[in-house]
Tab-separated table of C-alpha atoms in Angstrom:
chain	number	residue	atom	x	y	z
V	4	UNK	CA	184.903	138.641	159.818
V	5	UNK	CA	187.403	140.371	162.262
V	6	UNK	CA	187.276	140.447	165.602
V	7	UNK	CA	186.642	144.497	165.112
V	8	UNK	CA	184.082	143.565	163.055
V	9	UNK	CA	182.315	141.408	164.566
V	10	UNK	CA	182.467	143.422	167.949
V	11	UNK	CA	180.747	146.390	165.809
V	12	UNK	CA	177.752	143.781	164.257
V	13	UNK	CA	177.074	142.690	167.949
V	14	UNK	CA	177.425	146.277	169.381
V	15	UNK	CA	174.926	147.744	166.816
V	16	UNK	CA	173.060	144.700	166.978
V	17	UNK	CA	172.274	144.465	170.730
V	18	UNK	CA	171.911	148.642	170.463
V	19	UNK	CA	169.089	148.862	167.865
V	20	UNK	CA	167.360	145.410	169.461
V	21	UNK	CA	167.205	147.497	173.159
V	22	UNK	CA	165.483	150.253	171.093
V	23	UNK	CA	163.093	148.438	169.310
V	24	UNK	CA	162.109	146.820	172.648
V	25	UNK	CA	161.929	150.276	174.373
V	26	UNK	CA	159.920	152.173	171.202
V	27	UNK	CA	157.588	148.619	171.551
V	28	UNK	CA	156.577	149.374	174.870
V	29	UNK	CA	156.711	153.282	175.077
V	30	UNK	CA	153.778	154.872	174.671
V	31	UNK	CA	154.122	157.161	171.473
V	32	UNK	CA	157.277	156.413	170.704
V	33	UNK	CA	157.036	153.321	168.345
V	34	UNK	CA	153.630	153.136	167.606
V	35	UNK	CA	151.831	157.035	167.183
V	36	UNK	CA	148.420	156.825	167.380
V	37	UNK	CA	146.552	159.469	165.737
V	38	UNK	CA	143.251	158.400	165.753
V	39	UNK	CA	141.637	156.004	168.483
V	40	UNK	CA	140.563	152.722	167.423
V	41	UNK	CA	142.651	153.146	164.044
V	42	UNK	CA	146.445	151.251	163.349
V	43	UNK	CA	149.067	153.596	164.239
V	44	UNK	CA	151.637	154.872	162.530
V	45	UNK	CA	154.819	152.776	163.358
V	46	UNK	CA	158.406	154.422	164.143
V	47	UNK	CA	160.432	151.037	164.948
V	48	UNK	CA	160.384	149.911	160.769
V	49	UNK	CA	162.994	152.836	161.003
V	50	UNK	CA	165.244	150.994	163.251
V	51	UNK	CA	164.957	147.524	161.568
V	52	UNK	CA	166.150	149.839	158.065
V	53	UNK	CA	169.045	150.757	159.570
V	54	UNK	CA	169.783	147.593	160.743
V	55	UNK	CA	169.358	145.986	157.421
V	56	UNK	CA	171.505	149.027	155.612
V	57	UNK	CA	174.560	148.919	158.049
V	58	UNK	CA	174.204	145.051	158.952
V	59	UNK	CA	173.231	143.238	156.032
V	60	UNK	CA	170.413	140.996	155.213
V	61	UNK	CA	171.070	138.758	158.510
V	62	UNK	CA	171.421	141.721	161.074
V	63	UNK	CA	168.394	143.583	159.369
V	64	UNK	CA	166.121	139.920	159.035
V	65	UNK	CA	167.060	139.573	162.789
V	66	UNK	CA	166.185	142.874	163.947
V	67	UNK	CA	163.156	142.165	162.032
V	68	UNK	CA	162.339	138.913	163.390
V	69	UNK	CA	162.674	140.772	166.956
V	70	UNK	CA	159.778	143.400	165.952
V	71	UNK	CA	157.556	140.549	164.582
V	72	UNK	CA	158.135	138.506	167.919
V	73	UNK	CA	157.353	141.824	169.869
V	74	UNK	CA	153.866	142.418	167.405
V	75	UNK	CA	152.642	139.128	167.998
V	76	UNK	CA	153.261	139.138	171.557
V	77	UNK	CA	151.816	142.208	171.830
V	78	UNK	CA	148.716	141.404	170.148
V	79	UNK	CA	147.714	138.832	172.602
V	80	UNK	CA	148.629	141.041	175.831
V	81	UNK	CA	147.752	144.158	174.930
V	82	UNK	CA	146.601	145.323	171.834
V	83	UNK	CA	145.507	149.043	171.766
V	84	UNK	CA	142.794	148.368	168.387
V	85	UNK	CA	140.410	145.878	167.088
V	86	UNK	CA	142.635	145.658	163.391
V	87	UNK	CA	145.324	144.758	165.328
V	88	UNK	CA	143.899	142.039	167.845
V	89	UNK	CA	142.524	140.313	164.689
V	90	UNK	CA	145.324	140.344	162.400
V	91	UNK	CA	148.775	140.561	164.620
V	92	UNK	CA	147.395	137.166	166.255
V	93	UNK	CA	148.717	135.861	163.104
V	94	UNK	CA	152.475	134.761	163.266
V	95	UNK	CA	152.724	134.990	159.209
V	96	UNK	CA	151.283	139.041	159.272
V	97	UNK	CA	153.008	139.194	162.648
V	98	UNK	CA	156.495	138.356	161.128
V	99	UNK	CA	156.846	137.965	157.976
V	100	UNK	CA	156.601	141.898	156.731
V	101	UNK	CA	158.535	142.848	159.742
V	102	UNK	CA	161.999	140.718	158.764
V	103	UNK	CA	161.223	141.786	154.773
V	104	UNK	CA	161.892	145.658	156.433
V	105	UNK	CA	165.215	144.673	156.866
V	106	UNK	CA	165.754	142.054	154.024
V	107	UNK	CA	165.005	144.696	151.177
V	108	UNK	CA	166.573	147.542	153.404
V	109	UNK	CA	169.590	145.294	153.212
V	110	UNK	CA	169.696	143.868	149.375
V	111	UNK	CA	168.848	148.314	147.962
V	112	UNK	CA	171.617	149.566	150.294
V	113	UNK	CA	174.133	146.667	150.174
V	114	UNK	CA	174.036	145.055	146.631
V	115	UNK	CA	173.135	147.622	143.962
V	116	UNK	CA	175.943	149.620	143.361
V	117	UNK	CA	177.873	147.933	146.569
V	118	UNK	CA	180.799	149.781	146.190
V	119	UNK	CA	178.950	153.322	146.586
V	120	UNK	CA	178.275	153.758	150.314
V	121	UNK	CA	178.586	157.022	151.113
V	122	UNK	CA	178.369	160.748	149.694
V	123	UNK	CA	175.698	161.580	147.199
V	124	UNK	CA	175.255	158.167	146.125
V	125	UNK	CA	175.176	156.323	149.393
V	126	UNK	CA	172.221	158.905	150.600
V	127	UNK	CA	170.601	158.132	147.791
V	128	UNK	CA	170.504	154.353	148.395
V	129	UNK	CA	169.848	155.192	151.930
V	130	UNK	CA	166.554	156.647	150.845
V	131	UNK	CA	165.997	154.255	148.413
V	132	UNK	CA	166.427	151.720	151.104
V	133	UNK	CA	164.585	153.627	153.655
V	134	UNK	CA	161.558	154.141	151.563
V	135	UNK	CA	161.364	150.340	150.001
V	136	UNK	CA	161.738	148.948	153.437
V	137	UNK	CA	158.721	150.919	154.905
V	138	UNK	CA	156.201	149.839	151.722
V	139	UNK	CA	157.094	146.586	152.261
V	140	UNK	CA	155.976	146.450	155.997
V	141	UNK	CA	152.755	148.010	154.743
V	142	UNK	CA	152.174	145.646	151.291
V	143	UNK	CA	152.893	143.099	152.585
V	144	UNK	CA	150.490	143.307	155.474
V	145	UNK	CA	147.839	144.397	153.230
V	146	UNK	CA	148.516	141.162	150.738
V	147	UNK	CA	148.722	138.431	154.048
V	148	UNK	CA	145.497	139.971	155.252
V	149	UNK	CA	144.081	139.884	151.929
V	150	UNK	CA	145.143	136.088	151.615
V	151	UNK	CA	144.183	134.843	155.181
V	152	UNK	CA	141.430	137.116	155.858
V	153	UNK	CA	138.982	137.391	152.689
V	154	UNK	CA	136.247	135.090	154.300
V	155	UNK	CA	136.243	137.195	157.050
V	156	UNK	CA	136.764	140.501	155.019
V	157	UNK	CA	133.890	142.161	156.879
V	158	UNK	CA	135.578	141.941	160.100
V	159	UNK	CA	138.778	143.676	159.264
V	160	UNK	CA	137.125	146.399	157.684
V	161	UNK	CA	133.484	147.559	158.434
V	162	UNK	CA	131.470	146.318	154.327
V	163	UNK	CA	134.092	144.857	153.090
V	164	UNK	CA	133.862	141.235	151.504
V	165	UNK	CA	136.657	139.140	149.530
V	166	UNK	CA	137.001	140.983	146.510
V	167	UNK	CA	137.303	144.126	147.667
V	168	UNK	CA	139.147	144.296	150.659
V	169	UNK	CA	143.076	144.398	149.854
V	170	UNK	CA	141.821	148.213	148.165
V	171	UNK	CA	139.893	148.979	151.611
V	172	UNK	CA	142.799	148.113	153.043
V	173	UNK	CA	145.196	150.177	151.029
V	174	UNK	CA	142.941	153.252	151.090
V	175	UNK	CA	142.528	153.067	154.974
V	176	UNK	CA	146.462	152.515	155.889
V	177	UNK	CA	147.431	154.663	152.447
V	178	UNK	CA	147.994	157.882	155.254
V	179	UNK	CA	149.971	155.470	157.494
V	180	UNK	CA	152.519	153.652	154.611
V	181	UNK	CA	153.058	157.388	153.122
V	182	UNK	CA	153.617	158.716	156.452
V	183	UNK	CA	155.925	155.832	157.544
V	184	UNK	CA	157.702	155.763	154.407
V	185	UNK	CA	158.654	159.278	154.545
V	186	UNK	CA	160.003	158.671	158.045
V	187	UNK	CA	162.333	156.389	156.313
V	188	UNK	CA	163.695	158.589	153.427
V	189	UNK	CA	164.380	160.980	155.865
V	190	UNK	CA	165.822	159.678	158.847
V	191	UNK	CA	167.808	156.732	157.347
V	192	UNK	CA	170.505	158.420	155.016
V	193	UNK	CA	170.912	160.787	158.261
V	194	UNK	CA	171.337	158.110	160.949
V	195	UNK	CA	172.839	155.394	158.696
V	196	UNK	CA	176.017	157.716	157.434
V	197	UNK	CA	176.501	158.643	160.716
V	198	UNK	CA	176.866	154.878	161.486
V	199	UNK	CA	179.056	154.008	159.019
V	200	UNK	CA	180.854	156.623	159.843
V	201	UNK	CA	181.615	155.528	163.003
V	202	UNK	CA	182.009	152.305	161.932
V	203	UNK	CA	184.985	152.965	159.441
């Protein structure tokens, strides 16, 4: 890695970690809450995507690891919802999803079709990238609550019991992970081109 390089990975690094600190602990900026008492819909999975598209699997797995450190810390200081107190205690919930954002971000955007970063192609991959990166946050959730949670199914969600509560759980966040994911497709081809961009 150059030294240019590597002084644009730490740069970008240390920029999108402040901001997914500040969207964290803004009010409505990182987390929108629509409805009281229900999840909200995230913003910071955006920021972890374009770390993961214009970093690569380590700088988007880091940024990643950040959010899941900032969840779980979060859930035992202040958390704003009962789904959230429950679950987010969790390290595995907490984390895991959070670094996947940026893993699969990273692997759509940087190793299918690696030479084709921008125009046409590289928007497309951004979207790609953007989209996959959001579901996964959301499925991923949904299948480590449905793993560690199913004896106590009826406390995540209100009649719920083992077998069916990964569905409750999809059809309650399904608003949420479409909402969130077309955050991503959106805002990631426009933000990440500009980066690389700036970066060539």
């Amino acid at each position: 890695m150059t030294r240019k390089s590597s002084a644009y990975t730490i740069s970008i690094l240390g920029i999108l970690g402040a901001l997914i600190i500040l969207q964290a602990y803004i009010p409505m900026v990182g987390y929108i809450r629509i409805i009281p008492g229900l999840p909200a819909i995230s913003t910071i999975h955006l920021t972890v995507i374009l770390g993961g598209v214009i970093l690569g699997v380590r700088g988007g797995a880091t940024l990643g690891l950040l959010w899941g450190c900032i969840s779980l810390l979060k859930a035992y200081t202040s958390a704003a919802d009962p789904v959230t107190l429950l679950l987010f205690q969790n390290p595995i919930i907490a984390i895991v999803p959070r670094i996947m954002v940026g893993v699969v971000a990273a692997l759509i955007f940087n190793h299918i079709a690696s030479k084709t970063r921008t125009g046409l192609g590289g928007t497309i991959k951004m979207v790609l990238a953007g989209i996959a990166g959001a579901l996964t946050n959301t499925l991923l959730v949904i299948a480590f609550t449905w793993l560690l949670f199913a004896s106590q199914a009826g406390k995540v969600v209100h009649g719920a019991n083992a077998s069916n509560l990964g569905w409750l759980l999809i059809a309650s966040l399904a608003v949420n992970a479409i909402a969130e994911a077309t955050m991503a497709g959106i805002v990631t081809p426009i933000l990440g081109q500009a980066l690389l961009r700036f970066k060539r």
